[in-house]
Each structure stands twice: as C-alpha cells, then as structure tokens.
Amino acid sequence: MTDTVRIVGAPTDYGASRRGVDMGPSAIRYADLETTLAALGFDPQDPGDRSVPAVEAHDPGRADAKYLPAIESVCTRLADTVGDALAAGATPLVLGGDHSVAIGSVVGSARDADIGVLWFDAHGDLNTPATTPSGNVHGMALAAILGLGEFADTPWANAAGVDPENVALVGVRDLDSGEREAIRDHGIAAFSVSDIDDRGITSVVADALDAARGRDGVHVSLDLDWLDPTEAPGVGTPVRGGVTYREAHSALERVADAAAVRSIELVEVNPILDDHNRTAELAVELAASALGKRIL
Ligand SMILES: [Mn+2]
C-alpha cells in the first residue's frame, strides 16, 4: 500500500444499457471520498473522470455483447490510466460505472505483474457472448479478463497476469448455468452467501485470500450489489439475500490486514435508485476499510 491514492472516475453505462450507474463517480465523490481518504493519512489525487461519450452516442451493435467497441475504447484507456498510477507509486481507486470497467482496471493492474483478484459481487460476471441471457457486458467482465470463450480472441480485454486459479468470488448468489460451468472448468474459487451463512465471513474471506494469491498483490473489485439491497438500494442489479453491513466491513478489513491491496474499484452505484446517496456513502466507507481503516 502506498501513501497516494489516485481516484480514477470511469462513468460508463455501456455494460448494462442506460440505467444510471454512469452517475456513480459523482455520487461517490459527493459522499466525502477525498476527505475520508485524507483522514486515513492518504494523499488523495483526483485528476477527474476518463472521458466517456454518452451511451446514446453509440450503436449497441451485436445483441450478445452490446456496446463492446465502446467498452474496448474506454477500458483500453482506463488500463493505461491504472498502469500509469501504479508506475507513479499510487494505489488506483477506480469509480464505476458499470462492472465492465473492471476489464480496464484489472488489465491495467496486471500489466507486468502477477496479481490475485477478489470479486465481491452478487453475480459471477462470468458469462460470454455464447452464454449471456442479456447481452450486457457487465455480466461478462470477469470472463473477458480471463479470456474465456470468445474472449480468447480479444487480447485488449485479457489480463495476462491473472490466472483463473488466483481469482475468488465472494458472496455470489445469482449465477447462470454457463457461469457455474466456467467456475468448475477453470478452477475459480467461488464462495456463495450460503458458505458465509455456514462458516461466517471471517473463515470464507480467509479461504478467498488464500486462493487469490498474487506475487504483486490483489485487485479488489467491489460491486455494491454484493450487499443486501436493504443496505445498498442504489445499485444497477439488486439481488435479495446479500451480505450485511458488518459482514462487508469485516471482509474488507481482513483483506486490508492480510493482503497487499494493489488496486480497488467501486462499481454499480446507481444514484437514481438510491436513498439519499447512502449506497455511495457505503462505498466510501468500505473503500476505507479495504485501505486499512481500523476501529482501534
Ligand atoms: Mn458485477
């Protein structure tokens, strides 16, 4: 962990067709992100958002991977921005946007590095154009990063420094059948909400950290729909039965304790559906825990 945190706004909604998560970066900044980071002793830098043309400026194109060329354009530049931040000795904190921005942040974070990935999400994001029920690329982000299926032919989206065995999904509760297959076939560690019920968050996160080993640290991808919608109502794709407020903090505190956090992203905050910005505020609190905020 470095002393500098570089905030990178990626206000996209391509991965899900227009819903409102493109306003996530503003909402997260408004929730006192910079002052929270400064209070933790970090030097926050915020050069602003990556420029992202409105989704209406693009044709969705193919139905089984909508807006893929626009996503390529944003994620290629985002990967460079994340790589530059790391080269400058800063910890990148990416603000989405829909979860397709993870393609850019993980590719950038894994450039010339060997990293693990912790995916905190209700969903697996492991569909491919052949298995997707919706055509929305935010549900394919992890498959793209790992080069699964057709994504073997999209090198811009593949993170060479990430092995499927070094990826852990935590708190999943809504998987499609193609995603279950991908988990089995590629040896991806996946921990469901039932695992958390049975064994507790501490033990599950310890196993996830064990799986998500990387010589150069871990990337933390936090989709706010990981939490129960009663805690995080302002998300793109809410699913009942998510982790609690305290489980979420506990998980990220353990990640901060155990792992070298190389890069972080906060995605799928949807201010249109939120209740007085509480989901964005929660995102900021959880980022603080992942960056080492302690009660004592
Ligand atoms: Mn997701």
PDB file of C-alpha atoms and ligand atoms in Angstrom:
ATOM      1  CA  MET A   1       0.000   0.000   0.000  1.00  0.00           C
ATOM      2  CA  THR A   2       1.283   3.377  -0.968  1.00  0.00           C
ATOM      3  CA  ASP A   3       0.665   6.797   0.576  1.00  0.00           C
ATOM      4  CA  THR A   4      -1.032   8.135  -2.506  1.00  0.00           C
ATOM      5  CA  VAL A   5      -4.446   7.048  -3.737  1.00  0.00           C
ATOM      6  CA  ARG A   6      -5.292   8.086  -7.275  1.00  0.00           C
ATOM      7  CA  ILE A   7      -9.027   8.359  -7.924  1.00  0.00           C
ATOM      8  CA  VAL A   8      -9.999   7.388 -11.463  1.00  0.00           C
ATOM      9  CA  GLY A   9     -13.603   8.067 -12.471  1.00  0.00           C
ATOM     10  CA  ALA A  10     -14.997   5.794 -15.189  1.00  0.00           C
ATOM     11  CA  PRO A  11     -18.614   6.937 -15.667  1.00  0.00           C
ATOM     12  CA  THR A  12     -19.846   4.211 -18.009  1.00  0.00           C
ATOM     13  CA  ASP A  13     -23.213   2.628 -18.529  1.00  0.00           C
ATOM     14  CA  TYR A  14     -22.339   0.673 -21.683  1.00  0.00           C
ATOM     15  CA  GLY A  15     -22.160  -2.623 -19.857  1.00  0.00           C
ATOM     16  CA  ALA A  16     -25.845  -2.526 -18.993  1.00  0.00           C
ATOM     17  CA  SER A  17     -27.578  -0.115 -21.375  1.00  0.00           C
ATOM     18  CA  ARG A  18     -28.674   3.175 -19.820  1.00  0.00           C
ATOM     19  CA  ARG A  19     -29.701   2.829 -16.158  1.00  0.00           C
ATOM     20  CA  GLY A  20     -27.887   5.491 -14.187  1.00  0.00           C
ATOM     21  CA  VAL A  21     -24.680   3.887 -12.942  1.00  0.00           C
ATOM     22  CA  ASP A  22     -22.781   6.366 -15.127  1.00  0.00           C
ATOM     23  CA  MET A  23     -23.525   8.855 -12.327  1.00  0.00           C
ATOM     24  CA  GLY A  24     -21.754   6.658  -9.781  1.00  0.00           C
ATOM     25  CA  PRO A  25     -18.425   8.529  -9.764  1.00  0.00           C
ATOM     26  CA  SER A  26     -20.144  11.839  -8.921  1.00  0.00           C
ATOM     27  CA  ALA A  27     -22.198  10.266  -6.157  1.00  0.00           C
ATOM     28  CA  ILE A  28     -19.142   8.575  -4.639  1.00  0.00           C
ATOM     29  CA  ARG A  29     -17.118  11.788  -4.720  1.00  0.00           C
ATOM     30  CA  TYR A  30     -20.043  13.670  -3.160  1.00  0.00           C
ATOM     31  CA  ALA A  31     -20.017  11.128  -0.313  1.00  0.00           C
ATOM     32  CA  ASP A  32     -16.776  12.703   1.018  1.00  0.00           C
ATOM     33  CA  LEU A  33     -14.366  10.334  -0.680  1.00  0.00           C
ATOM     34  CA  GLU A  34     -11.385  12.681  -0.623  1.00  0.00           C
ATOM     35  CA  THR A  35     -11.787  13.829   2.974  1.00  0.00           C
ATOM     36  CA  THR A  36     -12.256  10.206   4.084  1.00  0.00           C
ATOM     37  CA  LEU A  37      -9.031   9.176   2.352  1.00  0.00           C
ATOM     38  CA  ALA A  38      -7.174  12.181   3.766  1.00  0.00           C
ATOM     39  CA  ALA A  39      -8.401  11.355   7.288  1.00  0.00           C
ATOM     40  CA  LEU A  40      -6.845   7.899   6.867  1.00  0.00           C
ATOM     41  CA  GLY A  41      -3.499   9.527   6.159  1.00  0.00           C
ATOM     42  CA  PHE A  42      -3.514   9.140   2.392  1.00  0.00           C
ATOM     43  CA  ASP A  43      -2.719  11.792  -0.133  1.00  0.00           C
ATOM     44  CA  PRO A  44      -5.724  11.594  -2.475  1.00  0.00           C
ATOM     45  CA  GLN A  45      -5.246  12.689  -6.071  1.00  0.00           C
ATOM     46  CA  ASP A  46      -8.249  13.183  -8.310  1.00  0.00           C
ATOM     47  CA  PRO A  47      -7.418  14.064 -11.888  1.00  0.00           C
ATOM     48  CA  GLY A  48     -11.109  13.647 -12.770  1.00  0.00           C
ATOM     49  CA  ASP A  49     -13.083  11.247 -14.915  1.00  0.00           C
ATOM     50  CA  ARG A  50     -11.963   9.436 -18.025  1.00  0.00           C
ATOM     51  CA  SER A  51     -13.976  10.888 -20.848  1.00  0.00           C
ATOM     52  CA  VAL A  52     -16.832   8.552 -21.724  1.00  0.00           C
ATOM     53  CA  PRO A  53     -19.231   9.515 -24.542  1.00  0.00           C
ATOM     54  CA  ALA A  54     -22.889   9.052 -23.568  1.00  0.00           C
ATOM     55  CA  VAL A  55     -24.257   5.637 -24.341  1.00  0.00           C
ATOM     56  CA  GLU A  56     -26.727   7.241 -26.778  1.00  0.00           C
ATOM     57  CA  ALA A  57     -23.763   8.296 -28.939  1.00  0.00           C
ATOM     58  CA  HIS A  58     -23.087   4.659 -29.786  1.00  0.00           C
ATOM     59  CA  ASP A  59     -24.924   1.933 -31.579  1.00  0.00           C
ATOM     60  CA  PRO A  60     -25.352  -1.107 -29.328  1.00  0.00           C
ATOM     61  CA  GLY A  61     -24.169  -3.326 -32.191  1.00  0.00           C
ATOM     62  CA  ARG A  62     -24.385  -7.059 -31.663  1.00  0.00           C
ATOM     63  CA  ALA A  63     -27.118  -8.257 -29.323  1.00  0.00           C
ATOM     64  CA  ASP A  64     -24.948 -10.783 -27.472  1.00  0.00           C
ATOM     65  CA  ALA A  65     -22.286  -8.235 -26.413  1.00  0.00           C
ATOM     66  CA  LYS A  66     -23.807  -4.759 -26.501  1.00  0.00           C
ATOM     67  CA  TYR A  67     -21.540  -1.731 -26.919  1.00  0.00           C
ATOM     68  CA  LEU A  68     -18.424  -3.917 -26.968  1.00  0.00           C
ATOM     69  CA  PRO A  69     -16.400  -1.500 -29.202  1.00  0.00           C
ATOM     70  CA  ALA A  70     -17.258   1.430 -26.879  1.00  0.00           C
ATOM     71  CA  ILE A  71     -16.251  -0.679 -23.881  1.00  0.00           C
ATOM     72  CA  GLU A  72     -12.976  -1.564 -25.595  1.00  0.00           C
ATOM     73  CA  SER A  73     -12.241   2.094 -26.171  1.00  0.00           C
ATOM     74  CA  VAL A  74     -12.943   3.113 -22.547  1.00  0.00           C
ATOM     75  CA  CYS A  75     -11.224   0.091 -20.987  1.00  0.00           C
ATOM     76  CA  THR A  76      -8.096   0.375 -23.113  1.00  0.00           C
ATOM     77  CA  ARG A  77      -7.609   3.952 -21.926  1.00  0.00           C
ATOM     78  CA  LEU A  78      -8.595   3.056 -18.378  1.00  0.00           C
ATOM     79  CA  ALA A  79      -5.971   0.285 -18.310  1.00  0.00           C
ATOM     80  CA  ASP A  80      -3.318   2.845 -19.262  1.00  0.00           C
ATOM     81  CA  THR A  81      -4.506   5.237 -16.553  1.00  0.00           C
ATOM     82  CA  VAL A  82      -4.397   2.493 -13.918  1.00  0.00           C
ATOM     83  CA  GLY A  83      -0.986   1.310 -15.125  1.00  0.00           C
ATOM     84  CA  ASP A  84       0.348   4.882 -15.014  1.00  0.00           C
ATOM     85  CA  ALA A  85      -0.944   5.376 -11.461  1.00  0.00           C
ATOM     86  CA  LEU A  86       0.832   2.221 -10.295  1.00  0.00           C
ATOM     87  CA  ALA A  87       4.028   3.214 -12.116  1.00  0.00           C
ATOM     88  CA  ALA A  88       3.876   6.547 -10.290  1.00  0.00           C
ATOM     89  CA  GLY A  89       3.665   4.720  -6.948  1.00  0.00           C
ATOM     90  CA  ALA A  90      -0.022   5.398  -6.315  1.00  0.00           C
ATOM     91  CA  THR A  91      -2.839   2.988  -5.460  1.00  0.00           C
ATOM     92  CA  PRO A  92      -5.532   3.292  -8.140  1.00  0.00           C
ATOM     93  CA  LEU A  93      -9.123   3.608  -6.897  1.00  0.00           C
ATOM     94  CA  VAL A  94     -11.462   3.253  -9.874  1.00  0.00           C
ATOM     95  CA  LEU A  95     -15.009   4.585  -9.581  1.00  0.00           C
ATOM     96  CA  GLY A  96     -17.568   2.996 -11.928  1.00  0.00           C
ATOM     97  CA  GLY A  97     -19.649   2.964 -13.831  1.00  0.00           C
ATOM     98  CA  ASP A  98     -20.956  -0.449 -14.571  1.00  0.00           C
ATOM     99  CA  HIS A  99     -18.838  -3.512 -13.844  1.00  0.00           C
ATOM    100  CA  SER A 100     -17.449  -3.680 -17.394  1.00  0.00           C
ATOM    101  CA  VAL A 101     -14.891  -1.065 -16.250  1.00  0.00           C
ATOM    102  CA  ALA A 102     -13.214  -3.904 -14.336  1.00  0.00           C
ATOM    103  CA  ILE A 103     -11.803  -5.050 -17.664  1.00  0.00           C
ATOM    104  CA  GLY A 104      -9.774  -1.842 -17.810  1.00  0.00           C
ATOM    105  CA  SER A 105      -8.799  -1.748 -14.166  1.00  0.00           C
ATOM    106  CA  VAL A 106      -7.676  -5.375 -13.946  1.00  0.00           C
ATOM    107  CA  VAL A 107      -5.828  -5.311 -17.272  1.00  0.00           C
ATOM    108  CA  GLY A 108      -4.018  -2.160 -16.121  1.00  0.00           C
ATOM    109  CA  SER A 109      -3.297  -3.515 -12.652  1.00  0.00           C
ATOM    110  CA  ALA A 110      -1.978  -6.826 -14.002  1.00  0.00           C
ATOM    111  CA  ARG A 111       0.309  -5.216 -16.569  1.00  0.00           C
ATOM    112  CA  ASP A 112       3.817  -6.621 -15.971  1.00  0.00           C
ATOM    113  CA  ALA A 113       2.557  -8.039 -12.688  1.00  0.00           C
ATOM    114  CA  ASP A 114       1.248 -11.220 -11.164  1.00  0.00           C
ATOM    115  CA  ILE A 115      -1.897 -10.457  -9.164  1.00  0.00           C
ATOM    116  CA  GLY A 116      -4.850 -12.099  -7.491  1.00  0.00           C
ATOM    117  CA  VAL A 117      -8.400 -10.818  -7.917  1.00  0.00           C
ATOM    118  CA  LEU A 118     -11.099 -10.686  -5.233  1.00  0.00           C
ATOM    119  CA  TRP A 119     -14.550 -10.280  -6.782  1.00  0.00           C
ATOM    120  CA  PHE A 120     -17.150  -9.182  -4.219  1.00  0.00           C
ATOM    121  CA  ASP A 121     -20.435  -9.429  -6.123  1.00  0.00           C
ATOM    122  CA  ALA A 122     -23.904 -10.990  -6.096  1.00  0.00           C
ATOM    123  CA  HIS A 123     -23.117 -12.168  -9.625  1.00  0.00           C
ATOM    124  CA  GLY A 124     -20.306 -14.138 -11.208  1.00  0.00           C
ATOM    125  CA  ASP A 125     -19.829 -11.848 -14.227  1.00  0.00           C
ATOM    126  CA  LEU A 126     -18.576 -14.984 -15.995  1.00  0.00           C
ATOM    127  CA  ASN A 127     -20.922 -15.095 -18.956  1.00  0.00           C
ATOM    128  CA  THR A 128     -19.620 -14.986 -22.519  1.00  0.00           C
ATOM    129  CA  PRO A 129     -21.464 -13.873 -25.658  1.00  0.00           C
ATOM    130  CA  ALA A 130     -22.411 -17.542 -26.095  1.00  0.00           C
ATOM    131  CA  THR A 131     -23.997 -17.897 -22.641  1.00  0.00           C
ATOM    132  CA  THR A 132     -25.292 -14.412 -21.737  1.00  0.00           C
ATOM    133  CA  PRO A 133     -29.032 -14.107 -21.128  1.00  0.00           C
ATOM    134  CA  SER A 134     -28.966 -10.293 -21.590  1.00  0.00           C
ATOM    135  CA  GLY A 135     -26.082  -9.307 -23.860  1.00  0.00           C
ATOM    136  CA  ASN A 136     -24.918  -6.875 -21.165  1.00  0.00           C
ATOM    137  CA  VAL A 137     -21.139  -6.902 -20.886  1.00  0.00           C
ATOM    138  CA  HIS A 138     -21.150  -6.051 -17.161  1.00  0.00           C
ATOM    139  CA  GLY A 139     -22.170  -9.696 -16.679  1.00  0.00           C
ATOM    140  CA  MET A 140     -19.147 -10.830 -18.726  1.00  0.00           C
ATOM    141  CA  ALA A 141     -16.377  -8.706 -17.224  1.00  0.00           C
ATOM    142  CA  LEU A 142     -14.573 -11.487 -15.390  1.00  0.00           C
ATOM    143  CA  ALA A 143     -14.894 -13.883 -18.341  1.00  0.00           C
ATOM    144  CA  ALA A 144     -13.321 -11.231 -20.561  1.00  0.00           C
ATOM    145  CA  ILE A 145     -10.462 -10.661 -18.111  1.00  0.00           C
ATOM    146  CA  LEU A 146      -9.755 -14.401 -18.024  1.00  0.00           C
ATOM    147  CA  GLY A 147     -10.097 -14.828 -21.801  1.00  0.00           C
ATOM    148  CA  LEU A 148     -12.924 -17.359 -21.588  1.00  0.00           C
ATOM    149  CA  GLY A 149     -14.863 -18.457 -24.664  1.00  0.00           C
ATOM    150  CA  GLU A 150     -14.879 -15.885 -27.436  1.00  0.00           C
ATOM    151  CA  PHE A 151     -12.867 -13.524 -25.227  1.00  0.00           C
ATOM    152  CA  ALA A 152      -9.797 -15.627 -26.039  1.00  0.00           C
ATOM    153  CA  ASP A 153      -9.759 -13.508 -29.217  1.00  0.00           C
ATOM    154  CA  THR A 154      -9.981 -10.082 -27.551  1.00  0.00           C
ATOM    155  CA  PRO A 155      -6.465  -9.516 -26.180  1.00  0.00           C
ATOM    156  CA  TRP A 156      -7.311  -5.925 -25.126  1.00  0.00           C
ATOM    157  CA  ALA A 157      -9.661  -7.440 -22.507  1.00  0.00           C
ATOM    158  CA  ASN A 158      -7.384 -10.184 -21.169  1.00  0.00           C
ATOM    159  CA  ALA A 159      -5.242  -9.751 -18.082  1.00  0.00           C
ATOM    160  CA  ALA A 160      -2.193 -11.885 -18.777  1.00  0.00           C
ATOM    161  CA  GLY A 161      -1.020 -11.638 -15.185  1.00  0.00           C
ATOM    162  CA  VAL A 162      -4.184 -13.168 -13.714  1.00  0.00           C
ATOM    163  CA  ASP A 163      -4.671 -16.941 -13.526  1.00  0.00           C
ATOM    164  CA  PRO A 164      -8.223 -18.264 -13.030  1.00  0.00           C
ATOM    165  CA  GLU A 165      -6.855 -20.154 -10.011  1.00  0.00           C
ATOM    166  CA  ASN A 166      -5.957 -16.788  -8.443  1.00  0.00           C
ATOM    167  CA  VAL A 167      -9.473 -15.382  -8.660  1.00  0.00           C
ATOM    168  CA  ALA A 168     -12.007 -15.673  -5.839  1.00  0.00           C
ATOM    169  CA  LEU A 169     -15.692 -14.799  -5.990  1.00  0.00           C
ATOM    170  CA  VAL A 170     -17.121 -13.925  -2.598  1.00  0.00           C
ATOM    171  CA  GLY A 171     -20.806 -13.773  -1.687  1.00  0.00           C
ATOM    172  CA  VAL A 172     -22.273 -14.885  -5.034  1.00  0.00           C
ATOM    173  CA  ARG A 173     -25.986 -15.679  -5.053  1.00  0.00           C
ATOM    174  CA  ASP A 174     -27.145 -15.300  -8.649  1.00  0.00           C
ATOM    175  CA  LEU A 175     -25.270 -17.455 -11.183  1.00  0.00           C
ATOM    176  CA  ASP A 176     -26.329 -18.530 -14.663  1.00  0.00           C
ATOM    177  CA  SER A 177     -25.680 -22.117 -15.739  1.00  0.00           C
ATOM    178  CA  GLY A 178     -22.827 -21.094 -18.088  1.00  0.00           C
ATOM    179  CA  GLU A 179     -21.195 -19.329 -15.165  1.00  0.00           C
ATOM    180  CA  ARG A 180     -21.373 -22.421 -12.961  1.00  0.00           C
ATOM    181  CA  GLU A 181     -19.668 -24.330 -15.734  1.00  0.00           C
ATOM    182  CA  ALA A 182     -16.946 -21.702 -16.047  1.00  0.00           C
ATOM    183  CA  ILE A 183     -16.284 -21.879 -12.307  1.00  0.00           C
ATOM    184  CA  ARG A 184     -15.948 -25.665 -12.472  1.00  0.00           C
ATOM    185  CA  ASP A 185     -13.967 -25.838 -15.703  1.00  0.00           C
ATOM    186  CA  HIS A 186     -11.424 -23.192 -14.772  1.00  0.00           C
ATOM    187  CA  GLY A 187     -10.961 -23.890 -11.075  1.00  0.00           C
ATOM    188  CA  ILE A 188     -12.185 -20.478  -9.977  1.00  0.00           C
ATOM    189  CA  ALA A 189     -12.680 -20.252  -6.211  1.00  0.00           C
ATOM    190  CA  ALA A 190     -16.291 -19.304  -5.534  1.00  0.00           C
ATOM    191  CA  PHE A 191     -17.877 -18.721  -2.141  1.00  0.00           C
ATOM    192  CA  SER A 192     -21.635 -18.258  -2.017  1.00  0.00           C
ATOM    193  CA  VAL A 193     -23.777 -16.484   0.554  1.00  0.00           C
ATOM    194  CA  SER A 194     -24.610 -19.957   1.896  1.00  0.00           C
ATOM    195  CA  ASP A 195     -20.925 -20.513   2.618  1.00  0.00           C
ATOM    196  CA  ILE A 196     -20.974 -17.240   4.564  1.00  0.00           C
ATOM    197  CA  ASP A 197     -24.108 -18.405   6.467  1.00  0.00           C
ATOM    198  CA  ASP A 198     -22.483 -21.729   7.324  1.00  0.00           C
ATOM    199  CA  ARG A 199     -18.946 -20.709   8.167  1.00  0.00           C
ATOM    200  CA  GLY A 200     -19.009 -16.996   8.809  1.00  0.00           C
ATOM    201  CA  ILE A 201     -17.434 -14.219   6.808  1.00  0.00           C
ATOM    202  CA  THR A 202     -14.051 -14.481   8.549  1.00  0.00           C
ATOM    203  CA  SER A 203     -13.408 -18.052   7.513  1.00  0.00           C
ATOM    204  CA  VAL A 204     -14.729 -17.514   3.970  1.00  0.00           C
ATOM    205  CA  VAL A 205     -12.562 -14.454   3.400  1.00  0.00           C
ATOM    206  CA  ALA A 206      -9.518 -16.307   4.742  1.00  0.00           C
ATOM    207  CA  ASP A 207     -10.076 -19.003   2.093  1.00  0.00           C
ATOM    208  CA  ALA A 208     -10.694 -16.413  -0.616  1.00  0.00           C
ATOM    209  CA  LEU A 209      -7.449 -14.667   0.274  1.00  0.00           C
ATOM    210  CA  ASP A 210      -5.669 -17.980   0.155  1.00  0.00           C
ATOM    211  CA  ALA A 211      -6.928 -18.557  -3.383  1.00  0.00           C
ATOM    212  CA  ALA A 212      -6.406 -15.020  -4.655  1.00  0.00           C
ATOM    213  CA  ARG A 213      -2.672 -15.034  -4.239  1.00  0.00           C
ATOM    214  CA  GLY A 214      -0.527 -12.837  -6.413  1.00  0.00           C
ATOM    215  CA  ARG A 215       3.145 -12.002  -6.106  1.00  0.00           C
ATOM    216  CA  ASP A 216       2.315  -8.343  -6.653  1.00  0.00           C
ATOM    217  CA  GLY A 217      -0.815  -8.083  -4.534  1.00  0.00           C
ATOM    218  CA  VAL A 218      -4.547  -8.243  -5.126  1.00  0.00           C
ATOM    219  CA  HIS A 219      -7.108  -6.255  -7.032  1.00  0.00           C
ATOM    220  CA  VAL A 220     -10.322  -5.705  -5.064  1.00  0.00           C
ATOM    221  CA  SER A 221     -13.401  -5.445  -7.274  1.00  0.00           C
ATOM    222  CA  LEU A 222     -16.384  -4.339  -5.200  1.00  0.00           C
ATOM    223  CA  ASP A 223     -19.800  -4.409  -6.832  1.00  0.00           C
ATOM    224  CA  LEU A 224     -22.173  -2.726  -4.386  1.00  0.00           C
ATOM    225  CA  ASP A 225     -24.869  -5.287  -5.240  1.00  0.00           C
ATOM    226  CA  TRP A 226     -22.766  -7.670  -3.142  1.00  0.00           C
ATOM    227  CA  LEU A 227     -24.546  -6.176  -0.139  1.00  0.00           C
ATOM    228  CA  ASP A 228     -28.165  -6.776   0.673  1.00  0.00           C
ATOM    229  CA  PRO A 229     -30.412  -4.208  -1.052  1.00  0.00           C
ATOM    230  CA  THR A 230     -31.648  -3.037   2.366  1.00  0.00           C
ATOM    231  CA  GLU A 231     -28.100  -1.714   2.924  1.00  0.00           C
ATOM    232  CA  ALA A 232     -27.330  -0.780  -0.671  1.00  0.00           C
ATOM    233  CA  PRO A 233     -30.544   0.085  -2.520  1.00  0.00           C
ATOM    234  CA  GLY A 234     -28.821   2.221  -5.152  1.00  0.00           C
ATOM    235  CA  VAL A 235     -27.349  -0.439  -7.416  1.00  0.00           C
ATOM    236  CA  GLY A 236     -27.873  -1.470 -11.012  1.00  0.00           C
ATOM    237  CA  THR A 237     -28.963  -5.045 -10.418  1.00  0.00           C
ATOM    238  CA  PRO A 238     -30.181  -5.659  -6.848  1.00  0.00           C
ATOM    239  CA  VAL A 239     -30.496  -9.246  -5.568  1.00  0.00           C
ATOM    240  CA  ARG A 240     -32.044 -10.046  -2.197  1.00  0.00           C
ATOM    241  CA  GLY A 241     -30.128 -12.042   0.374  1.00  0.00           C
ATOM    242  CA  GLY A 242     -26.798 -10.232   0.273  1.00  0.00           C
ATOM    243  CA  VAL A 243     -24.144  -9.683   2.907  1.00  0.00           C
ATOM    244  CA  THR A 244     -24.831  -7.404   5.840  1.00  0.00           C
ATOM    245  CA  TYR A 245     -23.231  -4.087   6.619  1.00  0.00           C
ATOM    246  CA  ARG A 246     -20.987  -5.595   9.263  1.00  0.00           C
ATOM    247  CA  GLU A 247     -20.025  -8.637   7.161  1.00  0.00           C
ATOM    248  CA  ALA A 248     -18.969  -6.306   4.365  1.00  0.00           C
ATOM    249  CA  HIS A 249     -16.752  -4.211   6.619  1.00  0.00           C
ATOM    250  CA  SER A 250     -15.314  -7.264   8.316  1.00  0.00           C
ATOM    251  CA  ALA A 251     -14.433  -8.825   4.953  1.00  0.00           C
ATOM    252  CA  LEU A 252     -12.637  -5.742   3.684  1.00  0.00           C
ATOM    253  CA  GLU A 253     -10.839  -5.173   6.988  1.00  0.00           C
ATOM    254  CA  ARG A 254      -9.474  -8.695   6.697  1.00  0.00           C
ATOM    255  CA  VAL A 255      -8.408  -8.086   3.124  1.00  0.00           C
ATOM    256  CA  ALA A 256      -6.545  -4.969   4.247  1.00  0.00           C
ATOM    257  CA  ASP A 257      -4.853  -6.913   7.064  1.00  0.00           C
ATOM    258  CA  ALA A 258      -3.834  -9.911   5.017  1.00  0.00           C
ATOM    259  CA  ALA A 259      -3.118  -8.765   1.524  1.00  0.00           C
ATOM    260  CA  ALA A 260      -1.193  -6.159  -0.316  1.00  0.00           C
ATOM    261  CA  VAL A 261      -4.076  -4.280  -1.927  1.00  0.00           C
ATOM    262  CA  ARG A 262      -2.722  -3.175  -5.284  1.00  0.00           C
ATOM    263  CA  SER A 263      -5.827  -1.588  -6.755  1.00  0.00           C
ATOM    264  CA  ILE A 264      -9.505  -1.164  -5.911  1.00  0.00           C
ATOM    265  CA  GLU A 265     -12.704  -0.425  -7.764  1.00  0.00           C
ATOM    266  CA  LEU A 266     -16.188   0.545  -6.607  1.00  0.00           C
ATOM    267  CA  VAL A 267     -18.815  -0.211  -9.228  1.00  0.00           C
ATOM    268  CA  GLU A 268     -22.543  -0.296  -9.971  1.00  0.00           C
ATOM    269  CA  VAL A 269     -23.596   2.552  -7.670  1.00  0.00           C
ATOM    270  CA  ASN A 270     -26.832   3.875  -9.170  1.00  0.00           C
ATOM    271  CA  PRO A 271     -27.809   7.264  -7.703  1.00  0.00           C
ATOM    272  CA  ILE A 272     -31.197   7.239  -9.477  1.00  0.00           C
ATOM    273  CA  LEU A 273     -32.310   4.281  -7.365  1.00  0.00           C
ATOM    274  CA  ASP A 274     -30.504   5.320  -4.212  1.00  0.00           C
ATOM    275  CA  ASP A 275     -31.906   6.648  -0.977  1.00  0.00           C
ATOM    276  CA  HIS A 276     -30.221   9.984  -0.123  1.00  0.00           C
ATOM    277  CA  ASN A 277     -26.861   8.743  -1.503  1.00  0.00           C
ATOM    278  CA  ARG A 278     -26.473   6.079   1.175  1.00  0.00           C
ATOM    279  CA  THR A 279     -25.119   3.463  -1.251  1.00  0.00           C
ATOM    280  CA  ALA A 280     -22.382   5.843  -2.395  1.00  0.00           C
ATOM    281  CA  GLU A 281     -21.610   6.653   1.252  1.00  0.00           C
ATOM    282  CA  LEU A 282     -21.368   2.943   1.962  1.00  0.00           C
ATOM    283  CA  ALA A 283     -19.000   2.532  -0.983  1.00  0.00           C
ATOM    284  CA  VAL A 284     -16.702   5.167   0.506  1.00  0.00           C
ATOM    285  CA  GLU A 285     -16.816   3.545   3.961  1.00  0.00           C
ATOM    286  CA  LEU A 286     -15.992   0.146   2.506  1.00  0.00           C
ATOM    287  CA  ALA A 287     -13.106   1.543   0.470  1.00  0.00           C
ATOM    288  CA  ALA A 288     -11.759   2.991   3.717  1.00  0.00           C
ATOM    289  CA  SER A 289     -11.913  -0.448   5.337  1.00  0.00           C
ATOM    290  CA  ALA A 290     -10.129  -2.030   2.362  1.00  0.00           C
ATOM    291  CA  LEU A 291      -7.450   0.642   2.655  1.00  0.00           C
ATOM    292  CA  GLY A 292      -6.838  -0.126   6.312  1.00  0.00           C
ATOM    293  CA  LYS A 293      -9.301   1.898   8.410  1.00  0.00           C
ATOM    294  CA  ARG A 294      -9.434   0.433  11.899  1.00  0.00           C
ATOM    295  CA  ILE A 295     -11.894   0.792  14.743  1.00  0.00           C
ATOM    296  CA  LEU A 296      -8.990   0.910  17.210  1.00  0.00           C
TER     297      LEU A 296
HETATM  298 MN    MN B   1     -20.730  -7.274 -11.079  1.00  0.00          MN
END
